[in-house]
mmCIF file of C-alpha atoms in Angstrom:
data_model
loop_
_atom_site.group_PDB
_atom_site.id
_atom_site.type_symbol
_atom_site.label_atom_id
_atom_site.label_comp_id
_atom_site.label_asym_id
_atom_site.label_seq_id
_atom_site.Cartn_x
_atom_site.Cartn_y
_atom_site.Cartn_z
ATOM 1 C CA MET J 1 -0.117 -0.116 -0.012
ATOM 2 C CA ASN J 2 1.203 3.484 -0.792
ATOM 3 C CA LYS J 3 1.953 5.679 2.172
ATOM 4 C CA PRO J 4 0.989 9.381 1.887
ATOM 5 C CA PRO J 5 4.182 11.676 1.801
ATOM 6 C CA SER J 6 5.534 12.828 5.095
ATOM 7 C CA ARG J 7 5.566 16.523 5.976
ATOM 8 C CA THR J 8 8.335 16.235 8.565
ATOM 9 C CA ALA J 9 11.259 16.921 6.023
ATOM 10 C CA PRO J 10 9.759 19.821 4.382
ATOM 11 C CA ALA J 11 8.990 21.593 7.862
ATOM 12 C CA ALA J 12 12.634 21.086 8.833
ATOM 13 C CA GLY J 13 13.756 22.498 5.599
ATOM 14 C CA ARG J 14 11.654 25.563 6.164
ATOM 15 C CA ALA J 15 13.210 26.044 9.659
ATOM 16 C CA GLY J 16 16.637 25.895 8.282
ATOM 17 C CA ARG J 17 16.010 28.446 5.746
ATOM 18 C CA ALA J 18 14.577 30.728 8.206
ATOM 19 C CA THR J 19 17.488 30.260 10.437
ATOM 20 C CA ALA J 20 19.802 31.137 7.410
ATOM 21 C CA VAL J 21 17.629 34.213 6.497
ATOM 22 C CA LEU J 22 18.033 35.558 10.272
ATOM 23 C CA GLY J 23 21.695 34.820 10.272
ATOM 24 C CA GLY J 24 22.010 36.915 6.674
ATOM 25 C CA VAL J 25 20.096 39.639 8.460
ATOM 26 C CA ARG J 26 22.332 39.743 11.408
ATOM 27 C CA ARG J 27 25.474 39.915 9.189
ATOM 28 C CA THR J 28 24.087 42.475 7.073
ATOM 29 C CA THR J 29 23.283 44.557 10.130
ATOM 30 C CA VAL J 30 26.762 44.055 11.544
ATOM 31 C CA LEU J 31 28.302 45.089 8.327
ATOM 32 C CA LEU J 32 26.192 48.135 8.127
ATOM 33 C CA VAL J 33 27.180 49.277 11.593
ATOM 34 C CA LEU J 34 30.717 48.739 10.857
ATOM 35 C CA ALA J 35 30.516 50.726 7.624
ATOM 36 C CA ALA J 36 28.839 53.446 9.562
ATOM 37 C CA VAL J 37 31.737 53.375 12.242
ATOM 38 C CA VAL J 38 34.264 53.596 9.585
ATOM 39 C CA LEU J 39 32.465 56.413 7.523
ATOM 40 C CA SER J 40 32.358 58.335 10.773
ATOM 41 C CA PHE J 41 35.995 58.126 11.319
ATOM 42 C CA ASN J 42 36.992 59.009 7.602
ATOM 43 C CA MET J 43 34.614 62.007 8.088
ATOM 44 C CA VAL J 44 36.630 63.277 11.013
ATOM 45 C CA ALA J 45 40.310 62.386 9.884
ATOM 46 C CA GLY J 46 40.172 62.328 6.247
ATOM 47 C CA ASN J 47 37.914 64.648 4.256
ATOM 48 C CA GLY J 48 37.966 67.912 6.150
ATOM 49 C CA THR J 49 34.430 68.251 7.077
ATOM 50 C CA SER J 50 35.178 68.471 10.777
ATOM 51 C CA GLU J 51 37.194 70.761 12.964
ATOM 52 C CA ASP J 52 38.260 67.793 14.941
ATOM 53 C CA ARG J 53 40.480 66.362 12.241
ATOM 54 C CA PRO J 54 44.211 66.631 12.528
ATOM 55 C CA ALA J 55 45.331 69.732 10.513
ATOM 56 C CA SER J 56 48.482 69.689 8.468
ATOM 57 C CA PHE J 57 51.343 72.479 9.082
ATOM 58 C CA SER J 58 50.398 74.121 5.822
ATOM 59 C CA GLU J 59 46.640 74.350 6.753
ATOM 60 C CA VAL J 60 47.591 75.719 10.328
ATOM 61 C CA ALA J 61 49.978 78.324 8.654
ATOM 62 C CA GLN J 62 47.461 79.320 6.181
ATOM 63 C CA THR J 63 44.609 79.840 8.378
ATOM 64 C CA ASP J 64 46.547 81.606 11.029
ATOM 65 C CA ALA J 65 47.875 83.820 8.433
ATOM 66 C CA ARG J 66 44.270 84.555 7.293
ATOM 67 C CA ALA J 67 43.239 85.318 10.941
ATOM 68 C CA ALA J 68 46.322 87.787 11.378
ATOM 69 C CA ALA J 69 45.310 89.490 8.201
ATOM 70 C CA MET J 70 41.717 90.068 9.335
ATOM 71 C CA GLU J 71 42.830 91.344 12.688
ATOM 72 C CA LEU J 72 45.270 93.562 11.053
ATOM 73 C CA ALA J 73 42.770 95.017 8.554
ATOM 74 C CA ARG J 74 40.501 95.831 11.572
ATOM 75 C CA GLN J 75 43.334 97.601 13.205
ATOM 76 C CA ALA J 76 44.343 99.552 10.290
ATOM 77 C CA ARG J 77 40.795 100.461 9.665
ATOM 78 C CA GLU J 78 40.703 101.877 13.175
ATOM 79 C CA LEU J 79 43.913 103.786 12.483
ATOM 80 C CA SER J 80 42.432 105.136 9.244
ATOM 81 C CA ASP J 81 39.700 106.872 11.095
ATOM 82 C CA PHE J 82 42.065 108.849 13.233
ATOM 83 C CA SER J 83 40.342 112.273 13.136
ATOM 84 C CA SER J 84 41.986 115.532 12.613
ATOM 85 C CA GLU J 85 40.738 116.683 16.186
ATOM 86 C CA ASP J 86 42.823 113.890 17.649
ATOM 87 C CA SER J 87 46.054 114.996 15.748
ATOM 88 C CA PRO J 88 47.409 117.388 18.420
ATOM 89 C CA LYS J 89 47.212 114.742 21.280
ATOM 90 C CA ALA J 90 49.612 112.520 19.288
ATOM 91 C CA GLY J 91 51.868 115.557 18.397
ATOM 92 C CA LEU J 92 50.821 115.327 14.763
ATOM 93 C CA SER J 93 49.733 118.224 12.396
ATOM 94 C CA ARG J 94 46.402 117.877 10.407
ATOM 95 C CA ARG J 95 48.343 117.420 7.392
ATOM 96 C CA GLU J 96 50.484 114.538 9.071
ATOM 97 C CA ALA J 97 47.132 112.878 10.353
ATOM 98 C CA LYS J 98 45.509 112.997 6.760
ATOM 99 C CA ALA J 99 48.601 111.402 5.358
ATOM 100 C CA LEU J 100 48.562 108.660 7.980
ATOM 101 C CA ALA J 101 44.818 108.188 7.561
ATOM 102 C CA ASP J 102 45.298 107.469 3.869
ATOM 103 C CA GLU J 103 48.155 105.264 4.420
ATOM 104 C CA PHE J 104 46.192 102.967 6.898
ATOM 105 C CA SER J 105 43.096 103.161 4.647
ATOM 106 C CA GLY J 106 45.087 101.646 1.842
ATOM 107 C CA GLN J 107 46.685 99.224 4.142
ATOM 108 C CA ALA J 108 43.340 98.097 5.486
ATOM 109 C CA ASP J 109 42.146 97.220 1.969
ATOM 110 C CA VAL J 110 45.295 95.424 1.077
ATOM 111 C CA LEU J 111 45.016 93.384 4.334
ATOM 112 C CA ALA J 112 41.354 92.662 3.757
ATOM 113 C CA GLU J 113 42.223 91.394 0.257
ATOM 114 C CA GLN J 114 44.610 89.127 1.749
ATOM 115 C CA SER J 115 42.241 87.709 4.168
ATOM 116 C CA VAL J 116 40.226 86.582 1.176
ATOM 117 C CA LEU J 117 43.316 85.212 -0.775
ATOM 118 C CA LEU J 118 44.387 83.335 2.401
ATOM 119 C CA THR J 119 40.990 81.451 2.796
ATOM 120 C CA ARG J 120 41.695 77.808 2.643
ATOM 121 C CA THR J 121 39.026 75.943 0.500
ATOM 122 C CA GLY J 122 37.638 73.007 2.436
ATOM 123 C CA SER J 123 38.887 73.816 5.979
ATOM 124 C CA LEU J 124 36.669 74.735 8.824
ATOM 125 C CA ARG J 125 39.506 75.831 10.897
ATOM 126 C CA ARG J 126 39.292 79.475 12.072
ATOM 127 C CA GLY J 127 42.994 80.239 12.650
ATOM 128 C CA SER J 128 44.700 82.190 15.416
ATOM 129 C CA PRO J 129 46.829 85.146 14.811
ATOM 130 C CA PRO J 130 50.144 85.481 16.147
ATOM 131 C CA PRO J 131 50.141 86.811 19.894
ATOM 132 C CA ALA J 132 51.777 90.053 18.739
ATOM 133 C CA VAL J 133 48.670 90.881 16.720
ATOM 134 C CA SER J 134 46.317 91.387 19.578
ATOM 135 C CA ALA J 135 49.060 92.589 22.111
ATOM 136 C CA GLU J 136 48.768 96.180 23.442
ATOM 137 C CA GLY J 137 51.476 98.533 23.007
ATOM 138 C CA SER J 138 53.295 98.843 26.393
ATOM 139 C CA ALA J 139 56.030 101.070 25.383
ATOM 140 C CA SER J 140 56.031 104.619 26.396
ATOM 141 C CA GLY J 141 57.478 107.899 25.093
ATOM 142 C CA ALA J 142 58.143 108.024 21.438
ATOM 143 C CA ASP J 143 56.974 104.320 20.950
ATOM 144 C CA ALA J 144 53.682 105.224 22.333
ATOM 145 C CA HIS J 145 52.429 106.486 18.988
ATOM 146 C CA PRO J 146 48.828 105.171 18.233
ATOM 147 C CA ALA J 147 50.433 103.063 15.419
ATOM 148 C CA ALA J 148 53.302 101.525 17.341
ATOM 149 C CA ALA J 149 51.438 98.306 18.222
ATOM 150 C CA TYR J 150 49.841 97.870 14.746
ATOM 151 C CA VAL J 151 53.423 98.176 13.326
ATOM 152 C CA GLN J 152 54.692 95.499 15.697
ATOM 153 C CA ALA J 153 51.746 93.345 14.952
ATOM 154 C CA LEU J 154 52.172 93.712 11.308
ATOM 155 C CA ALA J 155 56.010 93.094 11.335
ATOM 156 C CA ALA J 156 55.296 89.907 13.469
ATOM 157 C CA SER J 157 52.663 88.616 11.018
ATOM 158 C CA ALA J 158 55.103 89.002 8.192
ATOM 159 C CA ARG J 159 57.896 87.185 9.785
ATOM 160 C CA SER J 160 55.469 84.419 10.855
ATOM 161 C CA SER J 161 54.114 83.928 7.289
ATOM 162 C CA LEU J 162 57.718 83.983 5.701
ATOM 163 C CA ASP J 163 59.080 81.480 8.391
ATOM 164 C CA ALA J 164 56.120 79.202 7.610
ATOM 165 C CA ALA J 165 56.638 79.425 4.034
ATOM 166 C CA MET J 166 59.971 77.757 4.470
ATOM 167 C CA ARG J 167 58.154 74.644 5.749
ATOM 168 C CA ALA J 168 54.832 74.556 4.001
ATOM 169 C CA ASP J 169 53.887 72.717 0.796
ATOM 170 C CA GLY J 170 54.560 74.091 -2.463
ATOM 171 C CA GLY J 171 51.352 76.026 -3.060
ATOM 172 C CA THR J 172 50.942 77.272 0.238
ATOM 173 C CA ALA J 173 54.655 78.353 0.624
ATOM 174 C CA ARG J 174 54.123 80.532 -2.490
ATOM 175 C CA LEU J 175 51.049 81.937 -1.109
ATOM 176 C CA LEU J 176 52.637 82.801 2.297
ATOM 177 C CA ALA J 177 55.908 84.223 0.746
ATOM 178 C CA SER J 178 53.892 86.451 -1.315
ATOM 179 C CA THR J 179 51.390 87.831 1.396
ATOM 180 C CA GLY J 180 54.349 87.887 3.825
ATOM 181 C CA ALA J 181 56.562 89.964 1.547
ATOM 182 C CA ALA J 182 53.720 92.322 1.283
ATOM 183 C CA GLN J 183 53.061 92.636 4.827
ATOM 184 C CA GLN J 184 56.785 93.497 5.396
ATOM 185 C CA VAL J 185 56.658 96.314 3.139
ATOM 186 C CA LEU J 186 53.364 97.675 4.855
ATOM 187 C CA ALA J 187 55.190 97.313 8.149
ATOM 188 C CA LEU J 188 58.083 99.420 6.812
ATOM 189 C CA ARG J 189 55.750 101.957 5.107
ATOM 190 C CA ALA J 190 53.563 102.229 8.373
ATOM 191 C CA ALA J 191 56.591 102.796 10.587
ATOM 192 C CA GLU J 192 58.134 105.481 8.098
ATOM 193 C CA ALA J 193 54.792 107.331 7.878
ATOM 194 C CA ALA J 194 54.375 107.317 11.597
ATOM 195 C CA GLY J 195 57.915 108.242 12.289
ATOM 196 C CA LEU J 196 58.526 105.037 14.169
ATOM 197 C CA ASP J 197 61.668 102.823 14.404
ATOM 198 C CA VAL J 198 61.741 100.528 11.357
ATOM 199 C CA PRO J 199 61.266 97.010 12.198
ATOM 200 C CA GLU J 200 63.813 94.369 11.330
ATOM 201 C CA GLU J 201 63.450 92.756 7.815
ATOM 202 C CA TRP J 202 63.105 89.057 7.696
ATOM 203 C CA GLU J 203 65.972 86.783 6.883
ATOM 204 C CA PRO J 204 65.892 83.085 6.315
ATOM 205 C CA ALA J 205 67.480 80.903 8.883
ATOM 206 C CA SER J 206 70.485 78.724 7.718
ATOM 207 C CA VAL J 207 69.214 75.531 6.095
ATOM 208 C CA VAL J 208 71.338 72.319 5.827
ATOM 209 C CA SER J 209 71.016 71.237 2.255
ATOM 210 C CA ALA J 210 70.133 67.722 1.472
ATOM 211 C CA SER J 211 72.819 65.252 0.362
ATOM 212 C CA SER J 212 73.317 65.564 -3.428
ATOM 213 C CA LYS J 213 71.882 62.969 -5.729
ATOM 214 C CA CYS J 214 74.020 64.153 -8.636
ATOM 215 C CA THR J 215 75.626 61.617 -10.897
ATOM 216 C CA ASP J 216 79.549 61.536 -10.750
ATOM 217 C CA ALA J 217 79.422 63.065 -14.491
ATOM 218 C CA THR J 218 77.371 65.955 -13.335
ATOM 219 C CA THR J 219 79.650 66.610 -10.463
ATOM 220 C CA ASP J 220 82.659 66.620 -12.560
ATOM 221 C CA SER J 221 80.900 68.976 -15.002
ATOM 222 C CA ASP J 222 80.063 71.288 -12.231
ATOM 223 C CA ALA J 223 83.551 71.294 -10.901
ATOM 224 C CA ALA J 224 85.119 72.225 -14.346
ATOM 225 C CA GLY J 225 82.641 75.014 -14.682
ATOM 226 C CA ARG J 226 82.988 76.282 -11.142
ATOM 227 C CA GLY J 227 84.011 79.926 -10.944
ATOM 228 C CA SER J 228 83.655 80.460 -14.528
ATOM 229 C CA VAL J 229 81.076 83.247 -13.879
ATOM 230 C CA SER J 230 83.350 85.434 -11.638
ATOM 231 C CA THR J 231 83.187 88.062 -14.210
ATOM 232 C CA PRO J 232 79.529 88.614 -15.104
ATOM 233 C CA PRO J 233 78.518 88.641 -18.756
ATOM 234 C CA SER J 234 78.107 91.530 -20.877
ATOM 235 C CA GLY J 235 75.541 90.726 -23.280
ATOM 236 C CA VAL J 236 77.314 87.344 -23.677
ATOM 237 C CA ALA J 237 77.214 84.615 -21.285
ATOM 238 C CA SER J 238 80.269 83.052 -19.841
ATOM 239 C CA PRO J 239 81.730 80.188 -22.058
ATOM 240 C CA GLY J 240 81.264 76.546 -21.217
ATOM 241 C CA ALA J 241 79.121 73.655 -22.526
ATOM 242 C CA LYS J 242 75.412 73.660 -21.204
ATOM 243 C CA GLU J 243 74.233 70.460 -19.502
ATOM 244 C CA SER J 244 71.220 68.861 -20.940
ATOM 245 C CA PRO J 245 68.073 69.359 -18.899
ATOM 246 C CA GLU J 246 67.881 65.466 -18.380
ATOM 247 C CA ALA J 247 70.996 65.893 -16.073
ATOM 248 C CA ALA J 248 68.926 67.872 -13.490
ATOM 249 C CA ARG J 249 67.799 65.982 -10.303
ATOM 250 C CA GLU J 250 64.888 63.912 -11.333
ATOM 251 C CA ASP J 251 62.924 64.612 -8.167
ATOM 252 C CA GLN J 252 63.111 68.486 -8.581
ATOM 253 C CA PRO J 253 63.082 69.188 -12.543
ATOM 254 C CA ASP J 254 60.795 72.121 -12.025
ATOM 255 C CA ALA J 255 62.855 73.668 -9.344
ATOM 256 C CA ALA J 256 65.909 73.372 -11.658
ATOM 257 C CA GLY J 257 64.180 75.097 -14.296
ATOM 258 C CA ALA J 258 62.782 77.871 -12.112
ATOM 259 C CA LEU J 259 66.369 78.511 -10.601
ATOM 260 C CA GLN J 260 67.809 78.514 -14.127
ATOM 261 C CA SER J 261 65.138 81.107 -15.241
ATOM 262 C CA ALA J 262 65.899 83.256 -12.072
ATOM 263 C CA VAL J 263 69.512 83.324 -12.919
ATOM 264 C CA ASP J 264 68.773 84.113 -16.699
ATOM 265 C CA THR J 265 66.509 87.070 -15.620
ATOM 266 C CA GLU J 266 68.923 88.568 -13.179
ATOM 267 C CA TYR J 267 71.663 88.647 -15.550
ATOM 268 C CA GLY J 268 69.455 89.686 -18.413
ATOM 269 C CA ALA J 269 68.293 92.520 -16.271
ATOM 270 C CA ALA J 270 71.877 93.621 -15.500
ATOM 271 C CA TYR J 271 72.458 93.571 -19.181
ATOM 272 C CA ALA J 272 69.472 95.782 -19.882
ATOM 273 C CA TYR J 273 70.658 98.376 -17.356
ATOM 274 C CA GLU J 274 74.321 98.197 -18.786
ATOM 275 C CA VAL J 275 72.655 99.155 -22.292
ATOM 276 C CA ALA J 276 70.643 101.875 -20.586
ATOM 277 C CA MET J 277 73.705 103.363 -18.868
ATOM 278 C CA ALA J 278 75.557 103.460 -22.349
ATOM 279 C CA ARG J 279 72.631 105.519 -23.678
ATOM 280 C CA THR J 280 72.598 108.122 -21.156
ATOM 281 C CA SER J 281 75.064 110.879 -20.766
ATOM 282 C CA ASP J 282 73.725 112.301 -17.213
ATOM 283 C CA ALA J 283 76.034 111.220 -14.501
ATOM 284 C CA ASP J 284 73.368 111.005 -11.772
ATOM 285 C CA SER J 285 71.339 108.703 -14.076
ATOM 286 C CA ARG J 286 74.284 106.587 -14.766
ATOM 287 C CA ALA J 287 75.115 106.233 -11.066
ATOM 288 C CA ALA J 288 71.416 105.125 -10.220
ATOM 289 C CA LEU J 289 71.427 102.709 -13.098
ATOM 290 C CA ALA J 290 74.688 101.463 -12.089
ATOM 291 C CA THR J 291 73.595 100.696 -8.685
ATOM 292 C CA VAL J 292 70.338 98.700 -9.876
ATOM 293 C CA ARG J 293 72.626 96.760 -12.247
ATOM 294 C CA GLU J 294 75.149 95.780 -9.399
ATOM 295 C CA ASP J 295 72.145 94.438 -7.387
ATOM 296 C CA HIS J 296 70.931 92.188 -10.226
ATOM 297 C CA LEU J 297 74.540 90.972 -10.613
ATOM 298 C CA ALA J 298 74.796 90.165 -7.240
ATOM 299 C CA ALA J 299 71.455 88.280 -7.189
ATOM 300 C CA GLY J 300 72.640 86.333 -10.208
ATOM 301 C CA GLU J 301 75.627 85.252 -8.812
ATOM 302 C CA GLN J 302 73.848 84.016 -5.748
ATOM 303 C CA GLY J 303 71.602 82.073 -7.968
ATOM 304 C CA VAL J 304 74.645 80.466 -9.673
ATOM 305 C CA GLU J 305 76.124 79.303 -6.395
ATOM 306 C CA LEU J 306 72.810 77.455 -5.871
ATOM 307 C CA LEU J 307 72.830 75.799 -9.134
ATOM 308 C CA PRO J 308 74.866 72.683 -8.057
ATOM 309 C CA GLU J 309 72.251 71.919 -5.541
ATOM 310 C CA LEU J 310 69.892 70.829 -8.452
ATOM 311 C CA CYS J 311 72.802 69.233 -10.253
ATOM 312 C CA LEU J 312 73.248 72.041 -12.617
ATOM 313 C CA PRO J 313 76.795 73.443 -13.538
ATOM 314 C CA THR J 314 77.716 76.826 -12.266
ATOM 315 C CA LEU J 315 77.473 78.408 -15.666
ATOM 316 C CA THR J 316 75.313 81.136 -17.002
ATOM 317 C CA PRO J 317 73.150 78.953 -19.628
ATOM 318 C CA ALA J 318 71.999 81.530 -22.129
ATOM 319 C CA PRO J 319 74.502 82.455 -25.042
ATOM 320 C CA ALA J 320 73.263 85.967 -25.283
ATOM 321 C CA TYR J 321 70.574 88.295 -23.793
ATOM 322 C CA SER J 322 68.180 90.134 -25.940
ATOM 323 C CA LEU J 323 65.975 93.295 -25.188
ATOM 324 C CA PRO J 324 62.516 94.027 -26.133
ATOM 325 C CA ALA J 325 61.901 96.004 -29.485
ATOM 326 C CA SER J 326 60.336 98.777 -27.074
ATOM 327 C CA PHE J 327 63.547 99.477 -25.331
ATOM 328 C CA GLY J 328 65.024 101.679 -28.034
ATOM 329 C CA ASP J 329 61.900 103.847 -27.782
ATOM 330 C CA ASP J 330 61.595 104.162 -23.940
ATOM 331 C CA PRO J 331 64.357 102.337 -21.966
ATOM 332 C CA ALA J 332 62.738 103.604 -18.643
ATOM 333 C CA GLU J 333 59.287 101.858 -19.273
ATOM 334 C CA ALA J 334 61.129 98.863 -20.680
ATOM 335 C CA LEU J 335 63.275 98.585 -17.389
ATOM 336 C CA ALA J 336 60.161 99.196 -15.319
ATOM 337 C CA ASP J 337 58.449 96.329 -17.092
ATOM 338 C CA LEU J 338 61.431 94.086 -16.441
ATOM 339 C CA GLU J 339 61.394 95.030 -12.700
ATOM 340 C CA ALA J 340 57.641 94.253 -12.390
ATOM 341 C CA SER J 341 58.254 90.882 -13.841
ATOM 342 C CA LEU J 342 60.691 89.724 -11.314
ATOM 343 C CA PRO J 343 58.445 88.925 -8.405
ATOM 344 C CA ALA J 344 56.692 86.287 -10.368
ATOM 345 C CA VAL J 345 60.114 84.643 -11.008
ATOM 346 C CA TYR J 346 60.765 84.332 -7.379
ATOM 347 C CA ALA J 347 57.205 83.414 -6.365
ATOM 348 C CA ASP J 348 57.413 80.385 -8.696
ATOM 349 C CA LEU J 349 60.920 79.528 -7.299
ATOM 350 C CA ALA J 350 59.596 79.765 -3.509
ATOM 351 C CA GLY J 351 56.791 77.158 -4.348
ATOM 352 C CA LEU J 352 59.061 74.792 -6.314
ATOM 353 C CA GLY J 353 62.325 74.733 -4.479
ATOM 354 C CA THR J 354 63.226 73.471 -1.114
ATOM 355 C CA GLY J 355 65.838 74.224 1.856
ATOM 356 C CA SER J 356 68.270 77.011 1.165
ATOM 357 C CA LEU J 357 66.907 77.278 -2.432
ATOM 358 C CA ARG J 358 63.544 78.208 -1.153
ATOM 359 C CA GLY J 359 64.842 80.487 1.651
ATOM 360 C CA TRP J 360 66.872 82.532 -1.022
ATOM 361 C CA ALA J 361 63.752 82.607 -3.263
ATOM 362 C CA ILE J 362 61.733 84.001 -0.409
ATOM 363 C CA ASP J 363 64.243 86.584 0.669
ATOM 364 C CA ARG J 364 64.725 87.763 -2.669
ATOM 365 C CA LEU J 365 60.963 88.073 -3.335
ATOM 366 C CA ALA J 366 60.783 90.247 -0.098
ATOM 367 C CA GLU J 367 63.687 92.300 -1.056
ATOM 368 C CA LEU J 368 62.322 92.990 -4.449
ATOM 369 C CA SER J 369 58.821 93.594 -3.066
ATOM 370 C CA THR J 370 60.451 96.529 -0.924
ATOM 371 C CA ASP J 371 62.501 98.072 -3.548
ATOM 372 C CA MET J 372 59.322 98.167 -5.792
ATOM 373 C CA TYR J 373 56.429 99.281 -3.488
ATOM 374 C CA MET J 374 58.348 101.171 -0.541
ATOM 375 C CA GLU J 375 57.512 104.226 -2.348
ATOM 376 C CA ASP J 376 54.867 103.286 -4.726
ATOM 377 C CA ALA J 377 51.365 104.594 -4.515
ATOM 378 C CA SER J 378 50.071 101.387 -3.446
ATOM 379 C CA VAL J 379 51.108 97.792 -2.418
ATOM 380 C CA PRO J 380 49.580 94.476 -4.033
ATOM 381 C CA ALA J 381 48.361 92.136 -1.645
ATOM 382 C CA SER J 382 50.298 89.331 -3.279
ATOM 383 C CA PRO J 383 53.369 90.299 -5.236
ATOM 384 C CA GLY J 384 54.223 87.991 -8.081
ATOM 385 C CA LEU J 385 50.801 86.194 -7.813
ATOM 386 C CA ASP J 386 47.382 86.984 -9.394
ATOM 387 C CA ALA J 387 45.229 88.745 -6.781
ATOM 388 C CA GLU J 388 42.133 86.365 -7.359
ATOM 389 C CA PRO J 389 41.620 83.357 -5.155
ATOM 390 C CA GLU J 390 40.768 80.910 -7.931
ATOM 391 C CA GLY J 391 44.084 82.010 -9.666
ATOM 392 C CA LEU J 392 46.363 81.119 -6.694
ATOM 393 C CA PRO J 393 48.193 77.724 -6.963
ATOM 394 C CA ARG J 394 47.401 74.786 -4.662
ATOM 395 C CA ALA J 395 49.719 71.850 -4.295
ATOM 396 C CA ALA J 396 48.374 68.618 -5.599
ATOM 397 C CA GLY J 397 46.374 66.901 -2.807
ATOM 398 C CA THR J 398 45.611 69.927 -0.699
ATOM 399 C CA PRO J 399 42.330 71.536 0.011
#
């Protein structure tokens, strides 16, 4: 006789499948919880969406520089409101008070623009200005001038930015070097306008260069050429074979090109001033041109001394220097245009170089900015850079 099919086995199968489903739900739940935990850690530590994440040195330096610029802009604005009625209390004539007010008003605008340029995209960090920015002037006598504390704070902020530019990533270093150089000029101008002691200008700390990675062939070529630029070129570069670009250090090819460009530019400028000297008969004009020419020659020689750090021979690379077509018609304007192009050369070098090379570039950028803008009608917020936030360089991988 045929027996009816048993229902025991199917019931057991259903129970097993239910257990498996429950187990899958549990595993899925655990995985979702773990994913949420990992995501929360990533939001804090990796993508810059929380103030609690660790900040890099570059971010700290840039956000602190922005905070300083904002505070200094506020102080400069207060000083620009210095009324003529208050001038006798500070021992100033109404004309002097007006000149000070105009200077501080312009500086407030420059510093406000800097605060925009120093905004770090993707960072929620507010930044903290250097202590000197908010310090009250405690000096007495001549140093009790209402602008004394501002000048000290401005000089401190400039030094802080220039120091930080030595350690920051390339894009941030370029920005800090430029804005720091501008602030140093502002501090010098403010001190001069207020009749205060001029603050000390920034100097790079000595840097121990990294060990050379040059090949023996490169080193031999460098040794053969060393000293060949002791007599600066007069239209024609010093003799010697130019090494191919491939011989530059593979880890810093852009820095090598930027340094070579700086050397070419300085010696080219010296040649331009030499030609201008030959075209004037005025003794005073010749003396002034000669002074600037010597400055460019000295800078060129300093750049040549740094060439071996990037495995380049100590030779001036260009066979000759050319002048723009407009030079014959208006040498003065051509020289002014040449000078105006120099800050960008050193801003680039500051972002691409490291160690003593970066220190020299920053120092030269600050020196050029002082020479160009100390007596000018205004000071740019970022010498050598486009004064637009979207036009500023950023190092790869930085916010």
